[in-house]
Amino acid sequence: MATRGYFAYRYKRRYYRQYIPHGAYPEYWGNKLAQLVPRDPHKREAWIHATTVMLEKAELKDAEREEDEYEIDTEGLFNSIIDSDWTFLDNDIDIDWTYVIDLDNNAFTVDGSTHFKLDDMPPESIGLEFFFEDEYPGRVLQVNTRSQPQLSRHLTTVVDLWPGPLFDVDKAQEEYETLNPTILPYSKWKLPTWSTLSVSQKFAMKRLQIVLDKYSHILDKGYLIHDSRFLGCICWQITCASTHVLPICPTRDSLSYSNSLTLMGFKDFERGHFARVLQPEPTPYGWNPDSFCYREYLRIAGCMVAYCPILDQPAFVASEVRQMVDNIRNSKGPLNGTGIILSGRHALVVRVEMNESGLRVCHSPVMDIYDCEGRVSEGALLLVHFLQRDPSLHRTHDQSFPLPPEIMTQIVRYADFGTYLCLTLVSWSVRAICLAYPRIGEYTVISQDLRHKEGSTLIVQHSATSFTYPAIVKAKTNRVALGPYCMTWDIKKE
């Protein structure tokens, strides 16, 4: 079977592509295309200029037509392509290799993810095949960048594929400035500190760290994430980890896990600020890479939530803030509202208020969700703060409720497991108490013992006694699914 591929020039954010019907492996067409780039600096500059002139005058084929299956001509007809999805191998099972001479980023790109510097290409005596190990499943870069610095110097990661050619940077900035927004610093949002997190928020941080441990290495290369649904799935998991859920760990003879999940909030219908999206895979995953439009805005815990590919460029921040403001103002909810914009690596919050003096828009700076070591950061505090707000801030308590909160708290603590599950659905007031005191089997979590050596040590109370004592949550026996992740637990007395 022929080794097929694609070759393209990238110029002014547009791909000029041709089909390689055979011989697309690095030893043949890979080396021939790499050798198009002169190694001499003066000749290279002249070649780049001549190539840009050629592309500006190039005759383009209909992008909807299939590429012709004949020998490619690097100065012949091109298909004009906007998106970069095709450069990644998993996008087309019939394509084995892709090569791009990227004149925008001054790079020679192989398979969408390995970038050679145009101004420091490998010498022609070293073929591209030396850099790759063509073994399936998956093709990996064979060069160890630490042990072989003389070869790794030819590689770069400074490649920016954003924005797309249809994204109007000037228009996005103008529309943003018409809002006259105020950027409030981190300290003005009254976010919790690491020492003031509630028990429920600490559980959320644990869950969020689980998601980041699994996906942060992927999010680090956000500019390479060409599958919007995949990035959207990661954002959805980060959202699930940050929201109000009851971390209920059932006993062995308790209700089924599926019934327990209902009480954890994953199947709540029309429950105001605790509303959940029913589908395990909702559909805010896709977007137009040039406008970031045409995706759903979710309402979770009273906030409008939107996902986007990146938030590390001012033009995209401006575009996202403006779209969030429009969605809050056009929604059927209150005129005032809060929105959260999440890219997986970064997050920011937008606040919209309408009063006598008109529209007031403020938003936070872009905050990192995790640091350089993959640990939760200030952006995670922002998420758990706004997605775990006390419902009493948004809804008045039922004045006819016969029991004071102190007595109801004692009832929640001493209730058996089945009763505890039912109590979460009684009222907003009771549910808030349940959220404050999560249940692990027959034990109620009262607080976390910060003095103990192990950070996972909790102060728990057995439902049949009034005694509290420290316990260590160990990953040993039972398992409960919390959204996209699993927690295992076992209570061991000290």
JSON list of C-alpha atoms in Angstrom, two decimals, residues 320-431:
[
{"chain": "A", "resi": 320, "resn": "GLU", "atom": "CA", "xyz": [-14.79, 35.83, 24.71]},
{"chain": "A", "resi": 321, "resn": "VAL", "atom": "CA", "xyz": [-15.70, 38.58, 27.19]},
{"chain": "A", "resi": 322, "resn": "ARG", "atom": "CA", "xyz": [-17.89, 40.32, 24.63]},
{"chain": "A", "resi": 323, "resn": "GLN", "atom": "CA", "xyz": [-19.68, 37.08, 23.72]},
{"chain": "A", "resi": 324, "resn": "MET", "atom": "CA", "xyz": [-20.21, 36.22, 27.38]},
{"chain": "A", "resi": 325, "resn": "VAL", "atom": "CA", "xyz": [-21.73, 39.64, 28.06]},
{"chain": "A", "resi": 326, "resn": "ASP", "atom": "CA", "xyz": [-24.07, 39.24, 25.09]},
{"chain": "A", "resi": 327, "resn": "ASN", "atom": "CA", "xyz": [-25.20, 35.80, 26.27]},
{"chain": "A", "resi": 328, "resn": "ILE", "atom": "CA", "xyz": [-25.84, 36.97, 29.83]},
{"chain": "A", "resi": 329, "resn": "ARG", "atom": "CA", "xyz": [-27.86, 39.97, 28.62]},
{"chain": "A", "resi": 330, "resn": "ASN", "atom": "CA", "xyz": [-29.83, 37.92, 26.09]},
{"chain": "A", "resi": 331, "resn": "SER", "atom": "CA", "xyz": [-30.58, 35.04, 28.44]},
{"chain": "A", "resi": 332, "resn": "LYS", "atom": "CA", "xyz": [-33.96, 34.57, 30.07]},
{"chain": "A", "resi": 333, "resn": "GLY", "atom": "CA", "xyz": [-32.44, 34.90, 33.53]},
{"chain": "A", "resi": 334, "resn": "PRO", "atom": "CA", "xyz": [-31.82, 38.04, 35.59]},
{"chain": "A", "resi": 335, "resn": "LEU", "atom": "CA", "xyz": [-30.31, 41.15, 34.01]},
{"chain": "A", "resi": 336, "resn": "ASN", "atom": "CA", "xyz": [-27.30, 40.87, 36.30]},
{"chain": "A", "resi": 337, "resn": "GLY", "atom": "CA", "xyz": [-25.18, 37.78, 35.94]},
{"chain": "A", "resi": 338, "resn": "THR", "atom": "CA", "xyz": [-21.83, 36.07, 36.27]},
{"chain": "A", "resi": 339, "resn": "GLY", "atom": "CA", "xyz": [-20.01, 34.15, 33.57]},
{"chain": "A", "resi": 340, "resn": "ILE", "atom": "CA", "xyz": [-17.01, 31.84, 33.65]},
{"chain": "A", "resi": 341, "resn": "ILE", "atom": "CA", "xyz": [-14.81, 31.34, 30.59]},
{"chain": "A", "resi": 342, "resn": "LEU", "atom": "CA", "xyz": [-12.65, 28.22, 30.68]},
{"chain": "A", "resi": 343, "resn": "SER", "atom": "CA", "xyz": [-9.97, 27.02, 28.29]},
{"chain": "A", "resi": 344, "resn": "GLY", "atom": "CA", "xyz": [-8.59, 24.10, 30.29]},
{"chain": "A", "resi": 345, "resn": "ARG", "atom": "CA", "xyz": [-5.36, 25.91, 31.14]},
{"chain": "A", "resi": 346, "resn": "HIS", "atom": "CA", "xyz": [-6.86, 29.26, 32.08]},
{"chain": "A", "resi": 347, "resn": "ALA", "atom": "CA", "xyz": [-10.07, 30.73, 33.45]},
{"chain": "A", "resi": 348, "resn": "LEU", "atom": "CA", "xyz": [-11.59, 34.14, 33.98]},
{"chain": "A", "resi": 349, "resn": "VAL", "atom": "CA", "xyz": [-14.85, 35.42, 35.45]},
{"chain": "A", "resi": 350, "resn": "VAL", "atom": "CA", "xyz": [-17.10, 38.11, 33.97]},
{"chain": "A", "resi": 351, "resn": "ARG", "atom": "CA", "xyz": [-19.65, 40.09, 35.97]},
{"chain": "A", "resi": 352, "resn": "VAL", "atom": "CA", "xyz": [-22.48, 42.00, 34.25]},
{"chain": "A", "resi": 353, "resn": "GLU", "atom": "CA", "xyz": [-24.64, 44.50, 36.16]},
{"chain": "A", "resi": 354, "resn": "MET", "atom": "CA", "xyz": [-27.43, 46.73, 34.88]},
{"chain": "A", "resi": 355, "resn": "ASN", "atom": "CA", "xyz": [-28.43, 49.73, 37.00]},
{"chain": "A", "resi": 356, "resn": "GLU", "atom": "CA", "xyz": [-29.71, 53.30, 36.62]},
{"chain": "A", "resi": 357, "resn": "SER", "atom": "CA", "xyz": [-26.41, 54.48, 35.18]},
{"chain": "A", "resi": 358, "resn": "GLY", "atom": "CA", "xyz": [-26.41, 51.78, 32.53]},
{"chain": "A", "resi": 359, "resn": "LEU", "atom": "CA", "xyz": [-24.40, 48.64, 31.83]},
{"chain": "A", "resi": 360, "resn": "ARG", "atom": "CA", "xyz": [-21.39, 47.84, 33.99]},
{"chain": "A", "resi": 361, "resn": "VAL", "atom": "CA", "xyz": [-19.00, 45.07, 32.95]},
{"chain": "A", "resi": 362, "resn": "CYS", "atom": "CA", "xyz": [-16.03, 43.87, 34.92]},
{"chain": "A", "resi": 363, "resn": "HIS", "atom": "CA", "xyz": [-13.88, 40.79, 34.62]},
{"chain": "A", "resi": 364, "resn": "SER", "atom": "CA", "xyz": [-10.89, 39.20, 36.27]},
{"chain": "A", "resi": 365, "resn": "PRO", "atom": "CA", "xyz": [-7.45, 38.79, 34.74]},
{"chain": "A", "resi": 366, "resn": "VAL", "atom": "CA", "xyz": [-6.79, 35.48, 33.04]},
{"chain": "A", "resi": 367, "resn": "MET", "atom": "CA", "xyz": [-5.83, 33.05, 35.82]},
{"chain": "A", "resi": 368, "resn": "ASP", "atom": "CA", "xyz": [-3.86, 29.82, 35.59]},
{"chain": "A", "resi": 369, "resn": "ILE", "atom": "CA", "xyz": [-5.82, 26.74, 36.66]},
{"chain": "A", "resi": 370, "resn": "TYR", "atom": "CA", "xyz": [-2.58, 24.88, 37.39]},
{"chain": "A", "resi": 371, "resn": "ASP", "atom": "CA", "xyz": [1.04, 25.87, 37.83]},
{"chain": "A", "resi": 372, "resn": "CYS", "atom": "CA", "xyz": [4.14, 24.72, 35.98]},
{"chain": "A", "resi": 373, "resn": "GLU", "atom": "CA", "xyz": [4.25, 21.54, 38.08]},
{"chain": "A", "resi": 374, "resn": "GLY", "atom": "CA", "xyz": [0.62, 20.63, 37.34]},
{"chain": "A", "resi": 375, "resn": "ARG", "atom": "CA", "xyz": [-0.75, 21.60, 40.77]},
{"chain": "A", "resi": 376, "resn": "VAL", "atom": "CA", "xyz": [-4.00, 23.50, 41.19]},
{"chain": "A", "resi": 377, "resn": "SER", "atom": "CA", "xyz": [-3.51, 27.27, 41.19]},
{"chain": "A", "resi": 378, "resn": "GLU", "atom": "CA", "xyz": [-5.50, 30.51, 41.59]},
{"chain": "A", "resi": 379, "resn": "GLY", "atom": "CA", "xyz": [-7.74, 29.73, 38.64]},
{"chain": "A", "resi": 380, "resn": "ALA", "atom": "CA", "xyz": [-8.95, 26.63, 40.50]},
{"chain": "A", "resi": 381, "resn": "LEU", "atom": "CA", "xyz": [-9.87, 28.81, 43.48]},
{"chain": "A", "resi": 382, "resn": "LEU", "atom": "CA", "xyz": [-11.91, 30.96, 41.13]},
{"chain": "A", "resi": 383, "resn": "LEU", "atom": "CA", "xyz": [-13.79, 27.94, 39.77]},
{"chain": "A", "resi": 384, "resn": "VAL", "atom": "CA", "xyz": [-14.70, 26.39, 43.12]},
{"chain": "A", "resi": 385, "resn": "HIS", "atom": "CA", "xyz": [-15.67, 29.80, 44.52]},
{"chain": "A", "resi": 386, "resn": "PHE", "atom": "CA", "xyz": [-18.18, 30.66, 41.81]},
{"chain": "A", "resi": 387, "resn": "LEU", "atom": "CA", "xyz": [-19.38, 27.12, 41.10]},
{"chain": "A", "resi": 388, "resn": "GLN", "atom": "CA", "xyz": [-19.91, 26.31, 44.78]},
{"chain": "A", "resi": 389, "resn": "ARG", "atom": "CA", "xyz": [-21.69, 29.41, 46.01]},
{"chain": "A", "resi": 390, "resn": "ASP", "atom": "CA", "xyz": [-24.08, 29.09, 48.92]},
{"chain": "A", "resi": 391, "resn": "PRO", "atom": "CA", "xyz": [-27.64, 28.89, 47.53]},
{"chain": "A", "resi": 392, "resn": "SER", "atom": "CA", "xyz": [-28.82, 31.07, 50.42]},
{"chain": "A", "resi": 393, "resn": "LEU", "atom": "CA", "xyz": [-27.13, 33.97, 48.63]},
{"chain": "A", "resi": 394, "resn": "HIS", "atom": "CA", "xyz": [-29.59, 33.63, 45.77]},
{"chain": "A", "resi": 395, "resn": "ARG", "atom": "CA", "xyz": [-32.78, 32.36, 47.36]},
{"chain": "A", "resi": 396, "resn": "THR", "atom": "CA", "xyz": [-34.50, 33.29, 50.60]},
{"chain": "A", "resi": 397, "resn": "HIS", "atom": "CA", "xyz": [-35.08, 30.53, 53.12]},
{"chain": "A", "resi": 398, "resn": "ASP", "atom": "CA", "xyz": [-38.52, 29.11, 53.63]},
{"chain": "A", "resi": 399, "resn": "GLN", "atom": "CA", "xyz": [-39.78, 30.97, 56.70]},
{"chain": "A", "resi": 400, "resn": "SER", "atom": "CA", "xyz": [-42.19, 28.12, 57.43]},
{"chain": "A", "resi": 401, "resn": "PHE", "atom": "CA", "xyz": [-39.32, 25.67, 57.98]},
{"chain": "A", "resi": 402, "resn": "PRO", "atom": "CA", "xyz": [-40.03, 24.40, 61.51]},
{"chain": "A", "resi": 403, "resn": "LEU", "atom": "CA", "xyz": [-36.52, 23.51, 62.71]},
{"chain": "A", "resi": 404, "resn": "PRO", "atom": "CA", "xyz": [-33.55, 25.81, 63.32]},
{"chain": "A", "resi": 405, "resn": "PRO", "atom": "CA", "xyz": [-30.36, 24.98, 61.40]},
{"chain": "A", "resi": 406, "resn": "GLU", "atom": "CA", "xyz": [-28.54, 23.76, 64.53]},
{"chain": "A", "resi": 407, "resn": "ILE", "atom": "CA", "xyz": [-31.11, 21.02, 65.14]},
{"chain": "A", "resi": 408, "resn": "MET", "atom": "CA", "xyz": [-31.24, 20.08, 61.46]},
{"chain": "A", "resi": 409, "resn": "THR", "atom": "CA", "xyz": [-27.45, 19.77, 61.47]},
{"chain": "A", "resi": 410, "resn": "GLN", "atom": "CA", "xyz": [-27.65, 17.22, 64.28]},
{"chain": "A", "resi": 411, "resn": "ILE", "atom": "CA", "xyz": [-30.34, 15.28, 62.39]},
{"chain": "A", "resi": 412, "resn": "VAL", "atom": "CA", "xyz": [-28.10, 15.14, 59.31]},
{"chain": "A", "resi": 413, "resn": "ARG", "atom": "CA", "xyz": [-25.15, 13.94, 61.37]},
{"chain": "A", "resi": 414, "resn": "TYR", "atom": "CA", "xyz": [-27.03, 11.11, 63.08]},
{"chain": "A", "resi": 415, "resn": "ALA", "atom": "CA", "xyz": [-29.13, 9.98, 60.09]},
{"chain": "A", "resi": 416, "resn": "ASP", "atom": "CA", "xyz": [-28.46, 6.55, 58.65]},
{"chain": "A", "resi": 417, "resn": "PHE", "atom": "CA", "xyz": [-27.09, 6.41, 55.15]},
{"chain": "A", "resi": 418, "resn": "GLY", "atom": "CA", "xyz": [-30.40, 5.92, 53.34]},
{"chain": "A", "resi": 419, "resn": "THR", "atom": "CA", "xyz": [-32.04, 8.75, 55.27]},
{"chain": "A", "resi": 420, "resn": "TYR", "atom": "CA", "xyz": [-29.07, 10.99, 54.54]},
{"chain": "A", "resi": 421, "resn": "LEU", "atom": "CA", "xyz": [-29.56, 10.46, 50.81]},
{"chain": "A", "resi": 422, "resn": "CYS", "atom": "CA", "xyz": [-33.22, 11.43, 51.09]},
{"chain": "A", "resi": 423, "resn": "LEU", "atom": "CA", "xyz": [-32.49, 14.49, 53.21]},
{"chain": "A", "resi": 424, "resn": "THR", "atom": "CA", "xyz": [-30.46, 16.03, 50.39]},
{"chain": "A", "resi": 425, "resn": "LEU", "atom": "CA", "xyz": [-33.69, 16.48, 48.44]},
{"chain": "A", "resi": 426, "resn": "VAL", "atom": "CA", "xyz": [-35.86, 17.89, 51.24]},
{"chain": "A", "resi": 427, "resn": "SER", "atom": "CA", "xyz": [-35.06, 21.59, 50.82]},
{"chain": "A", "resi": 428, "resn": "TRP", "atom": "CA", "xyz": [-32.35, 24.06, 49.97]},
{"chain": "A", "resi": 429, "resn": "SER", "atom": "CA", "xyz": [-31.56, 24.57, 53.64]},
{"chain": "A", "resi": 430, "resn": "VAL", "atom": "CA", "xyz": [-31.11, 20.87, 54.35]},
{"chain": "A", "resi": 431, "resn": "ARG", "atom": "CA", "xyz": [-29.13, 20.33, 51.16]}
]
